[in-house]
Coordinates of C-alpha atoms and ligand atoms in Angstrom, one line a residue:
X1 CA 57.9 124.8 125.8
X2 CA 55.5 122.2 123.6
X3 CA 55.2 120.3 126.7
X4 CA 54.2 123.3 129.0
X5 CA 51.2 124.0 125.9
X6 CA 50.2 121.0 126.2
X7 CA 49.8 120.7 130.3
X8 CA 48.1 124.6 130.3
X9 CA 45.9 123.5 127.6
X10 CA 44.6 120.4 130.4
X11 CA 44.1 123.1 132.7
X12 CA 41.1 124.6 131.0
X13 CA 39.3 121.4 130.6
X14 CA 37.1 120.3 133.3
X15 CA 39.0 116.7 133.7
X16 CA 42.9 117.0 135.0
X17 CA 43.0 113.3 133.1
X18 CA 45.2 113.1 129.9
X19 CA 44.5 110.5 127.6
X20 CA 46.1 109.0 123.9
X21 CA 45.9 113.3 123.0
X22 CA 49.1 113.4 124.9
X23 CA 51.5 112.0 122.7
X24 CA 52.4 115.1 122.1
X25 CA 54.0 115.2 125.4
X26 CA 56.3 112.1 124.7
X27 CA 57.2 113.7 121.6
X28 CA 58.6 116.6 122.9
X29 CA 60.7 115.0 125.0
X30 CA 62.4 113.0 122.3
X31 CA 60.4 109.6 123.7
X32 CA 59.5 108.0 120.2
X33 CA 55.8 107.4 119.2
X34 CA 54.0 106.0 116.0
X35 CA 52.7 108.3 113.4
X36 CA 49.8 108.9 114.5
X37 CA 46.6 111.8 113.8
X38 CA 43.7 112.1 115.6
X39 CA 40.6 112.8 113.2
X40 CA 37.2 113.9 113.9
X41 CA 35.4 111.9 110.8
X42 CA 35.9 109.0 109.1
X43 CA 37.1 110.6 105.6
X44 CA 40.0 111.9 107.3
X45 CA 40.3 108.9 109.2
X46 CA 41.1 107.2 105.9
X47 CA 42.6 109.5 104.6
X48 CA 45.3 109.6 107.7
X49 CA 45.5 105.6 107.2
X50 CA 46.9 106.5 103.6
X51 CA 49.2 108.8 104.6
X52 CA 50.6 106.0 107.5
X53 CA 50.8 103.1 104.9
X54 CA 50.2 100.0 105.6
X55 CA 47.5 98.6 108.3
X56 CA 46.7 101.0 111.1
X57 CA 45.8 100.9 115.0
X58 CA 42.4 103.2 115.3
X59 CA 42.2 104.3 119.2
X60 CA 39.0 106.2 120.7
X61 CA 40.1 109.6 122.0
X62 CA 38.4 111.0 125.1
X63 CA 39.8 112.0 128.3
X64 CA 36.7 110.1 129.8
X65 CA 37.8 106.9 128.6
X66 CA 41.3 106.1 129.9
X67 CA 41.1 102.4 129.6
X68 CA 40.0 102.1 125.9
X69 CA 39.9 98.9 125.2
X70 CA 37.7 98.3 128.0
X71 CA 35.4 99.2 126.2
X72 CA 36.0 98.7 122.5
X73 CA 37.8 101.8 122.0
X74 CA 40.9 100.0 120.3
X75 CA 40.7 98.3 116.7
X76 CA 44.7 96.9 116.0
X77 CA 45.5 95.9 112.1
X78 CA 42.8 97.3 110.6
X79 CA 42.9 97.5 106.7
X80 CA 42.5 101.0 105.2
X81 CA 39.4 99.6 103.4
X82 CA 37.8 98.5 107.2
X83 CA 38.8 102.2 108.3
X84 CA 35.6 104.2 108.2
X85 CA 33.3 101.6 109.1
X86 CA 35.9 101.2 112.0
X87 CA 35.6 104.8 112.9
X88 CA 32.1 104.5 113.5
X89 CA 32.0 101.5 115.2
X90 CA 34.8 103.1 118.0
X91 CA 33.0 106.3 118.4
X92 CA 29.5 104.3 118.4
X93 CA 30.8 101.9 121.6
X94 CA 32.5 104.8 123.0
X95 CA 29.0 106.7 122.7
X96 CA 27.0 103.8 124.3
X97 CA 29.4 103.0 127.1
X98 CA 29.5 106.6 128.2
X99 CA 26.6 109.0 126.2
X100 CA 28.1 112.1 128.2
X101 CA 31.8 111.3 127.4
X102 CA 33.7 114.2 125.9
X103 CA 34.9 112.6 122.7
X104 CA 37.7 114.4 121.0
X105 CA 37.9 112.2 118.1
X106 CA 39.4 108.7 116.4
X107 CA 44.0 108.7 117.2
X108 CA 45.1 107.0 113.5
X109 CA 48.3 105.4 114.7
X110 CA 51.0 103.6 112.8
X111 CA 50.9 99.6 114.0
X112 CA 54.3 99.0 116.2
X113 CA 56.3 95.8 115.4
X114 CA 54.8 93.6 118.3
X115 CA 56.0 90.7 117.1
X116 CA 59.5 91.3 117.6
X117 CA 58.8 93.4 120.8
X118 CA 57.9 93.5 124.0
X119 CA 55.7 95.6 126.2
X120 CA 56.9 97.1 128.6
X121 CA 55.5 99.8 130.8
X122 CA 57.3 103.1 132.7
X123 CA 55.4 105.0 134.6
X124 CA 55.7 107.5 137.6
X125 CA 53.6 108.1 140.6
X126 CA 54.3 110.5 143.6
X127 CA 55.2 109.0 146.5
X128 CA 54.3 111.3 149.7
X129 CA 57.6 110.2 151.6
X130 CA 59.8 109.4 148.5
X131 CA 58.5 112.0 145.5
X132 CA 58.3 110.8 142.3
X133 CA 58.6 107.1 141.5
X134 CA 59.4 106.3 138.4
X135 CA 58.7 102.3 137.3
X136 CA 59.5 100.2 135.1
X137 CA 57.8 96.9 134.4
X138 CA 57.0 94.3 131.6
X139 CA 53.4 96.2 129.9
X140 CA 50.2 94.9 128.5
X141 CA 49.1 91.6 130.5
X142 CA 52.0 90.9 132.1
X143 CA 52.2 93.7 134.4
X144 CA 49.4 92.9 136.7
X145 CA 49.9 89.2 136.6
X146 CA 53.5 88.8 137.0
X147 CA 53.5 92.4 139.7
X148 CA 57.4 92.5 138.0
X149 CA 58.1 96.1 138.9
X150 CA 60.9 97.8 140.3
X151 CA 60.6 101.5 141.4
X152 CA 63.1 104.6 141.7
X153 CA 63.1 108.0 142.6
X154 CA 63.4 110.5 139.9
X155 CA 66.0 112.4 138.8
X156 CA 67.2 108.4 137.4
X157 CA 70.3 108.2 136.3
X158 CA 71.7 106.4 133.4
X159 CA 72.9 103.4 135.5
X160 CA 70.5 103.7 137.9
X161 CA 67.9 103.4 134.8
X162 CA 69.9 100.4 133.7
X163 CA 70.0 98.4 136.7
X164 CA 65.9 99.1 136.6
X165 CA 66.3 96.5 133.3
X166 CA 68.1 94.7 135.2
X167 CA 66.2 94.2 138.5
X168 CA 63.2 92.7 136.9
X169 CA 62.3 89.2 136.9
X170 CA 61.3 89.1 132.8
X171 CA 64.9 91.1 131.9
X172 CA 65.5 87.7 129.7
X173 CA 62.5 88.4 127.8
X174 CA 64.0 91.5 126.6
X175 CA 67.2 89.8 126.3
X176 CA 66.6 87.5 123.9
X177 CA 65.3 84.4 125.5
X178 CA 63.9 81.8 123.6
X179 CA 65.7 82.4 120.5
X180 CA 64.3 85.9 119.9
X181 CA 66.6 89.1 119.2
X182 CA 67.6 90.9 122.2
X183 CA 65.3 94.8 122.4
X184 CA 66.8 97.8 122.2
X185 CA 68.1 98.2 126.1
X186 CA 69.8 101.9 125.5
X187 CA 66.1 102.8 123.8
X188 CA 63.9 101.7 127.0
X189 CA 67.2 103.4 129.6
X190 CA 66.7 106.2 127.8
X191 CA 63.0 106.4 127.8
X192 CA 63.0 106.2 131.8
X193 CA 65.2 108.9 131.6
X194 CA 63.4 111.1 129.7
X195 CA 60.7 110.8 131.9
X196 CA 61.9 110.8 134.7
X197 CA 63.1 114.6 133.3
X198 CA 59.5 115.7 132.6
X199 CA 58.1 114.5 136.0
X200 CA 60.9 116.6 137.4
X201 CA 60.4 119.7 135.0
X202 CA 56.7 119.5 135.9
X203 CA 55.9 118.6 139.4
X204 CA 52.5 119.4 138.3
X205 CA 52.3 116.1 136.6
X206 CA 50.8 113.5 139.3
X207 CA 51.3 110.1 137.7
X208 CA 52.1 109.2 134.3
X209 CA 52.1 106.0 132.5
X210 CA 53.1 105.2 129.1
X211 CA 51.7 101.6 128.6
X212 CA 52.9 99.9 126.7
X213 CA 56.6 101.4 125.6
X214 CA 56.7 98.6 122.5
X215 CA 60.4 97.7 123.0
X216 CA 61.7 95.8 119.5
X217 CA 65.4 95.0 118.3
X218 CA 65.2 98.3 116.5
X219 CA 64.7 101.1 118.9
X220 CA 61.3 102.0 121.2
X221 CA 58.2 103.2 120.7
X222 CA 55.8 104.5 123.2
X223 CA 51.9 103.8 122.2
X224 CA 50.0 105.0 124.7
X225 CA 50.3 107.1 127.7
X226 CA 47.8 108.5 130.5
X227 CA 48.6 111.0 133.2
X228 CA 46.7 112.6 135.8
X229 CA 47.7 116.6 135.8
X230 CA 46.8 118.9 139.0
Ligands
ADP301 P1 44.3 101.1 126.4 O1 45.5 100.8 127.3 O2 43.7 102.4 126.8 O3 43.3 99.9 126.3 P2 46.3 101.0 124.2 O4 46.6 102.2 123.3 O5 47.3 100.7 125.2 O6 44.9 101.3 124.9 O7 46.0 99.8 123.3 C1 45.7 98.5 123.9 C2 46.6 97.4 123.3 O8 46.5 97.4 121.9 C3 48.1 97.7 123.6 O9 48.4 97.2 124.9 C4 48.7 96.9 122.5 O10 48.8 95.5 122.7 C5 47.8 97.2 121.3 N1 48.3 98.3 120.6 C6 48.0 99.6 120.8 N2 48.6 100.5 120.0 C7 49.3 99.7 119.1 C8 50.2 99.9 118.0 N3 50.4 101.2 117.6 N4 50.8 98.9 117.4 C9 50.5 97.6 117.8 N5 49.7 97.3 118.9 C10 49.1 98.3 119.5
MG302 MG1 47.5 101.1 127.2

């Protein structure tokens, strides 16, 4: 029902492009995600960063800037003391790169553990022949260097989901090569599950990627996500 708000809501807007806003959509789903708020002005950005604890991740929100740190729209480990001046320098980039851009605000997000985890990415797209693909691939730089994807069609089952992990060229990264700890494997199966669910629940959903799904020892967290609605 939350995720059926949240697609209707898209319809009214004048872009079909969903952005860092939709976390929402993950959540309802049962897909975990950072604490996160998304603040129109820098009081209340620090004020969120109290509430999170700890240093923060500040992220521009505007579904007219899907690749945000293209363009300086992502600050990592900032200090709560460096938020406001933060806030303005994210919405003043965002404002430069793109004066018309519809900027809903500053996302607050709790920092995910990324160095005992992994990016990964899953994502779907609809294939004319096949329907909807989901993905799964190693996330952040990886995935377009290394091209280690593999592809199914949705509804993915369980195993199906887990020979995904399986099929990819980096599964030892997530399995604890080099002496790290080995990720979460039933978090990131069950994560490709649930969205392969919600592609199928929503057909109007044309691609979706959640990039990166920060895989650690403890569990998964998805950080960011985009989606193109019809
Ligand atoms: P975009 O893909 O639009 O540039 P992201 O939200 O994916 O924006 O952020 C870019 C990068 O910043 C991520 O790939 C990740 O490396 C890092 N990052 C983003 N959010 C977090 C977070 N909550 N914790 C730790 N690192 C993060
Ligand atoms: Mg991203």
């Amino acid at each position: 029902e939350r995720a059926r708000e949240i697609l209707e809501r898209t319809k009214e807007r004048e872009t079909n492009k969903l952005g860092i806003e939709a976390m929402d959509l993950l959540d309802a789903y049962g897909i975990p995600t950072p604490d996160s708020a998304i603040v129109t002005d820098k009081q209340a950005a620090v004020e969120a960063a109290k509430e999170i604890e700890g240093n923060v991740v500040m992220k521009i929100v505007s579904p007219d800037i899907l690749h945000k740190s293209d363009i300086g729209g992502v600050e990592v480990n900032v200090a709560v003391e460096e938020v406001a001046s933060t806030y303005d320098d994210i919405i003043s980039r965002a404002r430069n790169y793109q004066p018309d851009a519809n900027i809903l605000g500053v996302q607050v997000q709790e920092m995910a553990d990324l160095d005992a985890g992994t990016e990964t990415i899953v994502g779907m797209n609809r294939d004319p022949q096949f329907g909807p693909l989901v993905m799964f691939g190693l996330g952040g730089i990886f995935v377009e260097v290394l091209e280690d994807a593999t592809f199914r069609v949705a509804p993915v089952s369980e195993d199906e989901a887990s020979d995904m992990i399986d099929e990819i060229d980096s599964a030892p990264l997530l399995r604890g090569a080099r002496g790290r700890d080995p990720v979460d494997e039933n978090g990131v199966i069950e994560t490709i599950q649930r969205i392969s669910q919600l592609v199928t629940d929503f057909p109007q959903i044309l691609e979706l990627d959640i990039n990166p799904l920060v895989a650690t020892p403890d569990g998964v967290e998805a950080v960011d996500i985009r989606a193109t609605i019809d």
